[in-house]
């Protein structure tokens, strides 16, 4: 298929592009490089542009014969979404509306949308199924929930076919070592811990050890970015006009902050200094997916289960690219 990846120069988008291309799909990337990396997009396949440029989106979709969109372009810093919600609603909501309307104009009726477990807020029941109430506790989660609702309305009224994939904690890197995780600023646990192993940071701060979990630190469901990418491709094949899929993407196995740090020590062979500090506001104690619906609906099975293989994958990239893509400040 001819697929347009918005945000295809970002972390999850670039890995999806890599897996799509490996599976023989024709990939085009639309990215304004505000957070993405030129080197993460497939060579000669990047169109630089912003989601608000509807005319450019229509032109790209028509001229490249695009049949489906995977929409990764979004701001995703939870803390920043609290202090600057306007930035998030503009980009994640208004920008996505611009994309959906460009798709209608260009006659493209399939979209795979990056949603998030943040749409659940603090879940009542863990592992979390898709039946859990969606009650976000920050603007980032709301922007994604709003767009799930918009897509449902567009499906009903305009025949849009969509899959809203609710990611848990994306992690790891491409198995050929060509692309990996590089955020600026970096806020995610695994890359920050690996930065300590690389000597780029003195210590890792553990945000709270008084949570109601076995070791007192927060538990998350770390899902390998290639497994996420596989699910996107399978979802694309399952999308039907006028209907939506809502699927959790996680492994169903949680790891605590302490367990992640310990896995990093074992994988890197480094003493990684850690210090407990106050809780980070807005962190639910435990987010673990029940992803049985995705397994059943898509015939999908994550290949990386357990924190160690995921950390090994991430370490392969970080060790080889201590400065990430090396394009900071550009
Ligand atoms: N975390 C931490 N120290 C850090 C970064 C993250 O203790 O420097 C914790 C964070 O509180 C959460 C978990 O690690 O419980 C995963 O955080 P991350 O930001 O990677 O992903 P999130 O779950 O927030 O999407």
CSV table of C-alpha atoms and ligand atoms in Angstrom, one decimal:
chain,number,residue,atom,x,y,z
A,1,UNK,CA,0.0,0.0,0.0
A,2,UNK,CA,1.0,3.6,-0.4
A,3,UNK,CA,1.0,4.9,3.1
A,4,UNK,CA,1.6,8.5,4.4
A,5,UNK,CA,3.2,8.7,7.9
A,6,UNK,CA,2.7,12.0,9.6
A,7,UNK,CA,5.4,12.3,12.2
A,8,UNK,CA,7.3,9.6,10.4
A,9,UNK,CA,10.6,11.1,11.5
A,10,UNK,CA,9.7,10.7,15.2
A,11,UNK,CA,10.3,7.8,17.4
A,12,UNK,CA,7.4,5.4,16.9
A,13,UNK,CA,6.6,6.7,13.4
A,14,UNK,CA,10.2,6.1,12.1
A,15,UNK,CA,10.1,2.5,13.3
A,16,UNK,CA,6.7,2.0,11.7
A,17,UNK,CA,8.1,3.3,8.4
A,18,UNK,CA,11.0,1.0,8.7
A,19,UNK,CA,8.8,-2.1,9.2
A,20,UNK,CA,6.4,-1.0,6.5
A,21,UNK,CA,9.2,-0.6,4.0
A,22,UNK,CA,10.6,-3.9,5.0
A,23,UNK,CA,7.2,-5.4,4.2
A,24,UNK,CA,7.1,-4.0,0.7
A,25,UNK,CA,4.9,-1.0,1.4
A,26,UNK,CA,5.4,2.4,-0.3
A,27,UNK,CA,6.1,4.8,2.5
A,28,UNK,CA,6.0,8.6,2.5
A,29,UNK,CA,6.7,10.7,5.6
A,30,UNK,CA,5.1,14.1,6.4
A,31,UNK,CA,6.9,15.8,9.2
A,32,UNK,CA,7.8,19.4,10.2
A,33,UNK,CA,10.9,18.2,12.0
A,34,UNK,CA,10.0,20.1,15.2
A,35,UNK,CA,10.8,17.0,17.2
A,36,UNK,CA,11.6,14.5,14.5
A,37,UNK,CA,15.0,13.7,12.9
A,38,UNK,CA,15.7,14.0,9.2
A,39,UNK,CA,18.0,10.9,9.5
A,40,UNK,CA,15.1,8.8,10.9
A,41,UNK,CA,12.9,9.2,7.8
A,42,UNK,CA,13.5,6.9,4.8
A,43,UNK,CA,15.9,8.6,2.3
A,44,UNK,CA,14.1,10.6,-0.3
A,45,UNK,CA,10.7,10.0,1.2
A,46,UNK,CA,10.4,13.1,3.5
A,47,UNK,CA,8.0,15.9,2.8
A,48,UNK,CA,8.6,18.7,5.3
A,49,UNK,CA,5.3,20.3,6.3
A,50,UNK,CA,3.0,21.1,9.2
A,51,UNK,CA,-0.4,19.5,9.8
A,52,UNK,CA,-2.0,22.9,9.6
A,53,UNK,CA,-1.0,23.1,5.9
A,54,UNK,CA,-4.1,21.4,4.6
A,55,UNK,CA,-3.4,22.3,1.0
A,56,UNK,CA,0.1,20.7,1.1
A,57,UNK,CA,-1.4,17.6,2.8
A,58,UNK,CA,-4.0,17.2,0.0
A,59,UNK,CA,-1.3,17.8,-2.6
A,60,UNK,CA,1.0,15.1,-1.2
A,61,UNK,CA,-1.8,12.6,-0.8
A,62,UNK,CA,-3.0,13.1,-4.4
A,63,UNK,CA,0.4,13.3,-6.0
A,64,UNK,CA,1.7,10.2,-4.3
A,65,UNK,CA,-1.5,8.2,-4.7
A,66,UNK,CA,-1.8,7.7,-0.9
A,67,UNK,CA,-4.2,5.0,0.2
A,68,UNK,CA,-3.9,5.2,3.9
A,69,UNK,CA,-2.5,7.4,6.7
A,70,UNK,CA,-0.7,6.5,9.9
A,71,UNK,CA,-0.8,9.5,12.1
A,72,UNK,CA,2.0,9.8,14.6
A,73,UNK,CA,2.6,13.6,14.5
A,74,UNK,CA,1.7,14.8,18.0
A,75,UNK,CA,3.2,16.5,21.0
A,76,UNK,CA,3.6,14.0,23.8
A,77,UNK,CA,5.1,15.6,26.9
A,78,UNK,CA,2.5,15.1,29.7
A,79,UNK,CA,4.0,17.8,32.0
A,80,UNK,CA,4.2,20.3,29.2
A,81,UNK,CA,0.6,19.6,28.3
A,82,UNK,CA,-0.4,20.8,31.8
A,83,UNK,CA,1.6,24.0,31.6
A,84,UNK,CA,0.9,24.8,28.0
A,85,UNK,CA,-2.4,23.1,27.0
A,86,UNK,CA,-2.9,25.5,24.1
A,87,UNK,CA,0.1,24.1,22.3
A,88,UNK,CA,-1.3,20.5,22.7
A,89,UNK,CA,-4.9,21.2,21.7
A,90,UNK,CA,-3.7,23.2,18.7
A,91,UNK,CA,-1.3,20.5,17.4
A,92,UNK,CA,-2.9,17.3,18.5
A,93,UNK,CA,-6.6,18.3,18.0
A,94,UNK,CA,-6.7,21.2,15.5
A,95,UNK,CA,-3.8,19.7,13.6
A,96,UNK,CA,-5.4,16.3,13.4
A,97,UNK,CA,-8.7,17.8,12.3
A,98,UNK,CA,-6.8,19.5,9.5
A,99,UNK,CA,-5.4,16.1,8.5
A,100,UNK,CA,-8.8,14.4,8.6
A,101,UNK,CA,-10.3,17.1,6.4
A,102,UNK,CA,-7.4,16.9,4.0
A,103,UNK,CA,-8.0,13.1,3.8
A,104,UNK,CA,-11.6,13.7,2.9
A,105,UNK,CA,-10.7,16.2,0.2
A,106,UNK,CA,-8.1,13.7,-1.2
A,107,UNK,CA,-10.4,10.7,-0.9
A,108,UNK,CA,-8.2,8.8,1.6
A,109,UNK,CA,-10.5,7.0,4.0
A,110,UNK,CA,-8.2,4.9,6.2
A,111,UNK,CA,-6.2,6.0,9.2
A,112,UNK,CA,-4.2,4.4,12.0
A,113,UNK,CA,-4.1,6.8,14.9
A,114,UNK,CA,-1.6,6.9,17.8
A,115,UNK,CA,-3.6,6.9,20.9
A,116,UNK,CA,-2.4,6.2,24.4
A,117,UNK,CA,-3.1,4.5,27.7
A,118,UNK,CA,-3.1,8.1,29.1
A,119,UNK,CA,-6.7,8.3,27.9
A,120,UNK,CA,-7.6,6.0,30.8
A,121,UNK,CA,-6.3,8.3,33.5
A,122,UNK,CA,-6.0,6.3,36.8
A,123,UNK,CA,-7.7,3.0,35.9
A,124,UNK,CA,-10.0,1.3,38.3
A,125,UNK,CA,-9.0,-2.2,37.1
A,126,UNK,CA,-5.5,-3.4,36.0
A,127,UNK,CA,-4.7,-5.0,33.6
A,128,UNK,CA,-6.6,-2.4,31.6
A,129,UNK,CA,-9.1,-3.5,29.0
A,130,UNK,CA,-10.6,-1.3,26.3
A,131,UNK,CA,-13.8,-1.3,28.5
A,132,UNK,CA,-12.1,0.7,31.2
A,133,UNK,CA,-13.6,4.2,31.5
A,134,UNK,CA,-11.6,6.8,29.6
A,135,UNK,CA,-11.0,9.6,32.1
A,136,UNK,CA,-7.7,11.3,31.3
A,137,UNK,CA,-5.9,13.3,34.1
A,138,UNK,CA,-3.9,15.6,31.8
A,139,UNK,CA,-4.5,17.6,28.6
A,140,UNK,CA,-2.3,15.3,26.6
A,141,UNK,CA,-4.6,12.4,27.4
A,142,UNK,CA,-7.6,14.6,26.6
A,143,UNK,CA,-6.2,15.6,23.2
A,144,UNK,CA,-6.0,11.9,22.2
A,145,UNK,CA,-9.4,11.0,23.6
A,146,UNK,CA,-11.0,13.9,21.8
A,147,UNK,CA,-9.6,12.7,18.5
A,148,UNK,CA,-10.8,9.1,19.2
A,149,UNK,CA,-14.3,10.6,19.5
A,150,UNK,CA,-13.9,12.8,16.4
A,151,UNK,CA,-12.9,9.8,14.4
A,152,UNK,CA,-15.9,7.8,15.6
A,153,UNK,CA,-18.1,10.7,14.3
A,154,UNK,CA,-16.2,10.9,11.0
A,155,UNK,CA,-16.7,7.1,10.6
A,156,UNK,CA,-20.4,7.4,11.2
A,157,UNK,CA,-20.9,10.5,9.0
A,158,UNK,CA,-18.3,10.3,6.3
A,159,UNK,CA,-17.3,6.6,6.1
A,160,UNK,CA,-13.9,7.0,7.6
A,161,UNK,CA,-12.2,3.7,8.6
A,162,UNK,CA,-9.9,4.0,11.6
A,163,UNK,CA,-7.9,2.2,14.2
A,164,UNK,CA,-7.1,4.0,17.5
A,165,UNK,CA,-4.1,2.1,19.0
A,166,UNK,CA,-3.6,2.9,22.6
A,167,UNK,CA,0.1,2.5,23.3
A,168,UNK,CA,1.5,1.7,26.7
A,169,UNK,CA,5.2,2.5,27.1
A,170,UNK,CA,7.0,2.4,23.7
A,171,UNK,CA,10.6,1.4,24.1
A,172,UNK,CA,13.6,-0.2,22.3
A,173,UNK,CA,15.1,0.3,18.9
A,174,UNK,CA,15.2,-1.2,15.4
A,175,UNK,CA,16.9,-4.6,15.3
A,176,UNK,CA,19.3,-3.5,12.6
A,177,UNK,CA,20.6,-0.7,14.7
A,178,UNK,CA,19.7,2.0,12.1
A,179,UNK,CA,17.1,4.0,14.1
A,180,UNK,CA,16.2,4.3,17.8
A,181,UNK,CA,14.9,6.6,20.5
A,182,UNK,CA,16.2,10.2,20.6
A,183,UNK,CA,13.9,12.8,22.3
A,184,UNK,CA,15.0,16.4,23.1
A,185,UNK,CA,14.3,16.9,26.0
A,186,UNK,CA,14.4,13.2,27.1
A,187,UNK,CA,12.0,12.4,29.8
A,188,UNK,CA,11.5,8.6,29.4
A,189,UNK,CA,12.9,6.2,32.0
A,190,UNK,CA,14.9,3.7,29.9
A,191,UNK,CA,16.9,6.2,27.8
A,192,UNK,CA,17.6,8.3,31.0
A,193,UNK,CA,18.9,5.2,32.9
A,194,UNK,CA,21.0,4.2,29.9
A,195,UNK,CA,22.4,7.8,29.9
A,196,UNK,CA,23.7,7.1,33.4
A,197,UNK,CA,25.5,4.0,32.1
A,198,UNK,CA,27.0,6.1,29.3
A,199,UNK,CA,28.3,8.6,31.8
A,200,UNK,CA,26.1,11.3,30.4
A,201,UNK,CA,24.2,11.7,33.7
A,202,UNK,CA,25.3,11.2,37.2
A,203,UNK,CA,22.3,9.3,38.5
A,204,UNK,CA,18.8,8.4,37.8
A,205,UNK,CA,16.1,9.9,39.9
A,206,UNK,CA,13.3,7.5,41.0
A,207,UNK,CA,10.1,9.5,41.2
A,208,UNK,CA,8.6,8.0,44.4
A,209,UNK,CA,9.0,4.7,46.1
A,210,UNK,CA,5.8,4.9,48.3
A,211,UNK,CA,3.3,3.7,45.7
A,212,UNK,CA,1.0,0.7,46.4
A,213,UNK,CA,3.2,-1.7,44.4
A,214,UNK,CA,5.5,-4.5,45.6
A,215,UNK,CA,8.7,-2.4,45.6
A,216,UNK,CA,6.9,0.9,46.0
A,217,UNK,CA,7.9,2.3,42.5
A,218,UNK,CA,5.5,2.7,39.6
A,219,UNK,CA,4.8,-0.2,37.3
A,220,UNK,CA,4.5,0.3,33.5
A,221,UNK,CA,4.0,-2.0,30.5
A,222,UNK,CA,7.0,-1.5,28.2
A,223,UNK,CA,6.3,-2.5,24.7
A,224,UNK,CA,8.9,-2.8,22.0
A,225,UNK,CA,8.6,-0.2,19.2
A,226,UNK,CA,8.9,-2.9,16.5
A,227,UNK,CA,6.0,-4.8,18.1
A,228,UNK,CA,4.0,-1.6,18.0
A,229,UNK,CA,5.0,-1.2,14.3
A,230,UNK,CA,3.8,-4.7,13.5
A,231,UNK,CA,0.4,-4.0,15.1
A,232,UNK,CA,0.0,-0.9,12.9
A,233,UNK,CA,0.5,-2.9,9.8
A,234,UNK,CA,-1.9,-5.6,10.9
A,235,UNK,CA,-4.5,-2.9,11.9
A,236,UNK,CA,-4.2,-1.3,8.5
A,237,UNK,CA,-5.3,-4.5,6.9
A,238,UNK,CA,-8.3,-4.8,9.3
A,239,UNK,CA,-9.7,-1.3,8.9
A,240,UNK,CA,-13.1,-1.2,7.3
A,241,UNK,CA,-14.9,1.9,6.0
A,242,UNK,CA,-17.3,3.5,8.4
A,243,UNK,CA,-16.0,1.6,11.5
A,244,UNK,CA,-13.3,2.0,14.1
A,245,UNK,CA,-11.0,-0.3,16.1
A,246,UNK,CA,-9.9,0.6,19.6
A,247,UNK,CA,-7.1,-1.5,20.8
A,248,UNK,CA,-4.6,-1.6,23.7
A,249,UNK,CA,-1.0,-2.3,22.7
A,250,UNK,CA,1.1,-3.6,25.5
A,251,UNK,CA,2.6,-6.9,26.5
A,252,UNK,CA,0.5,-7.5,29.6
A,253,UNK,CA,3.7,-7.7,31.7
A,254,UNK,CA,4.6,-4.8,34.0
A,255,UNK,CA,8.0,-3.7,35.2
A,256,UNK,CA,8.6,-1.4,38.1
A,257,UNK,CA,11.0,1.5,38.0
A,258,UNK,CA,13.4,-0.4,40.2
A,259,UNK,CA,13.1,-3.5,37.9
A,260,UNK,CA,13.9,-1.4,34.9
A,261,UNK,CA,17.0,0.1,36.6
A,262,UNK,CA,18.2,-3.4,37.7
A,263,UNK,CA,17.7,-4.7,34.1
A,264,UNK,CA,19.8,-1.8,32.8
A,265,UNK,CA,22.5,-2.6,35.3
A,266,UNK,CA,22.6,-6.3,34.2
A,267,UNK,CA,22.5,-5.4,30.5
A,268,UNK,CA,25.1,-2.7,30.6
A,269,UNK,CA,27.3,-4.2,33.3
A,270,UNK,CA,27.5,-0.7,34.9
A,271,UNK,CA,26.7,0.4,38.4
A,272,UNK,CA,23.9,2.8,37.8
A,273,UNK,CA,23.4,5.3,40.6
A,274,UNK,CA,19.8,5.9,41.6
A,275,UNK,CA,18.2,8.2,44.1
A,276,UNK,CA,14.6,8.4,45.3
A,277,UNK,CA,13.0,11.8,45.1
A,278,UNK,CA,9.4,13.0,45.3
A,279,UNK,CA,6.6,11.6,43.2
A,280,UNK,CA,6.1,13.1,39.7
A,281,UNK,CA,2.7,14.7,39.6
A,282,UNK,CA,0.2,12.8,37.5
A,283,UNK,CA,1.8,9.3,37.6
A,284,UNK,CA,-0.7,6.5,38.2
A,285,UNK,CA,0.9,3.7,40.3
A,286,UNK,CA,0.3,0.9,37.7
A,287,UNK,CA,-0.5,0.9,34.0
A,288,UNK,CA,-0.5,-2.6,32.5
A,289,UNK,CA,-2.4,-3.5,29.4
A,290,UNK,CA,-4.8,-6.3,28.8
A,291,UNK,CA,-4.0,-6.6,25.1
A,292,UNK,CA,-6.0,-9.7,24.4
A,293,UNK,CA,-8.4,-7.9,22.1
A,294,UNK,CA,-5.5,-6.7,19.9
A,295,UNK,CA,-4.1,-10.3,19.9
A,296,UNK,CA,-7.4,-11.7,18.8
A,297,UNK,CA,-8.5,-9.0,16.4
A,298,UNK,CA,-5.2,-8.5,14.7
A,299,UNK,CA,-3.6,-12.0,15.1
A,300,UNK,CA,-0.8,-10.0,16.8
A,301,UNK,CA,1.8,-11.3,19.2
A,302,UNK,CA,4.5,-9.1,20.8
A,303,UNK,CA,7.9,-10.7,20.2
A,304,UNK,CA,9.6,-8.8,23.0
A,305,UNK,CA,8.2,-9.8,26.4
A,306,UNK,CA,9.9,-9.0,29.6
A,307,UNK,CA,12.0,-6.0,30.4
A,308,UNK,CA,15.5,-7.4,29.7
A,309,UNK,CA,15.2,-8.0,25.9
A,310,UNK,CA,13.7,-4.5,25.6
A,311,UNK,CA,16.5,-2.9,27.5
A,312,UNK,CA,19.1,-4.9,25.4
A,313,UNK,CA,17.5,-3.5,22.2
A,314,UNK,CA,17.5,0.0,23.6
A,315,UNK,CA,21.1,-0.3,24.8
A,316,UNK,CA,22.3,-1.5,21.4
A,317,UNK,CA,21.1,1.9,19.9
A,318,UNK,CA,22.3,4.1,22.8
A,319,UNK,CA,25.7,2.6,23.0
A,320,UNK,CA,26.3,3.0,19.3
A,321,UNK,CA,24.7,6.5,19.2
A,322,UNK,CA,25.5,8.2,22.5
A,323,UNK,CA,24.5,11.5,20.9
A,324,UNK,CA,21.4,10.1,19.3
A,325,UNK,CA,21.0,11.4,15.8
A,326,UNK,CA,23.5,14.1,16.5
A,327,UNK,CA,21.3,16.9,15.3
A,328,UNK,CA,20.6,18.7,18.5
A,329,UNK,CA,20.1,22.4,18.1
A,330,UNK,CA,19.5,22.2,14.3
B,1,LIG,N1,10.5,7.7,35.9
B,1,LIG,C1,11.4,7.9,37.0
B,1,LIG,N2,12.5,8.7,36.7
B,1,LIG,C2,12.7,9.3,35.6
B,1,LIG,C3,11.8,9.1,34.5
B,1,LIG,C4,10.7,8.3,34.7
B,1,LIG,O1,11.3,7.4,38.1
B,1,LIG,O2,13.7,10.0,35.4
B,1,LIG,C5,9.3,6.9,36.2
B,1,LIG,C6,8.0,7.6,36.0
B,1,LIG,O3,7.6,8.2,37.2
B,1,LIG,C7,7.1,6.5,35.5
B,1,LIG,C8,8.0,5.5,34.8
B,1,LIG,O4,9.3,5.9,35.2
B,1,LIG,O5,6.6,5.8,36.7
B,1,LIG,C9,7.9,5.6,33.3
B,1,LIG,O6,8.0,7.0,33.0
B,1,LIG,P1,8.2,7.4,31.5
B,1,LIG,O7,8.3,8.9,31.5
B,1,LIG,O8,9.2,6.7,30.8
B,1,LIG,O9,6.8,7.0,30.8
B,1,LIG,P2,5.3,7.4,31.2
B,1,LIG,O10,4.8,6.1,31.9
B,1,LIG,O11,5.3,8.6,32.0
B,1,LIG,O12,4.6,7.5,29.8
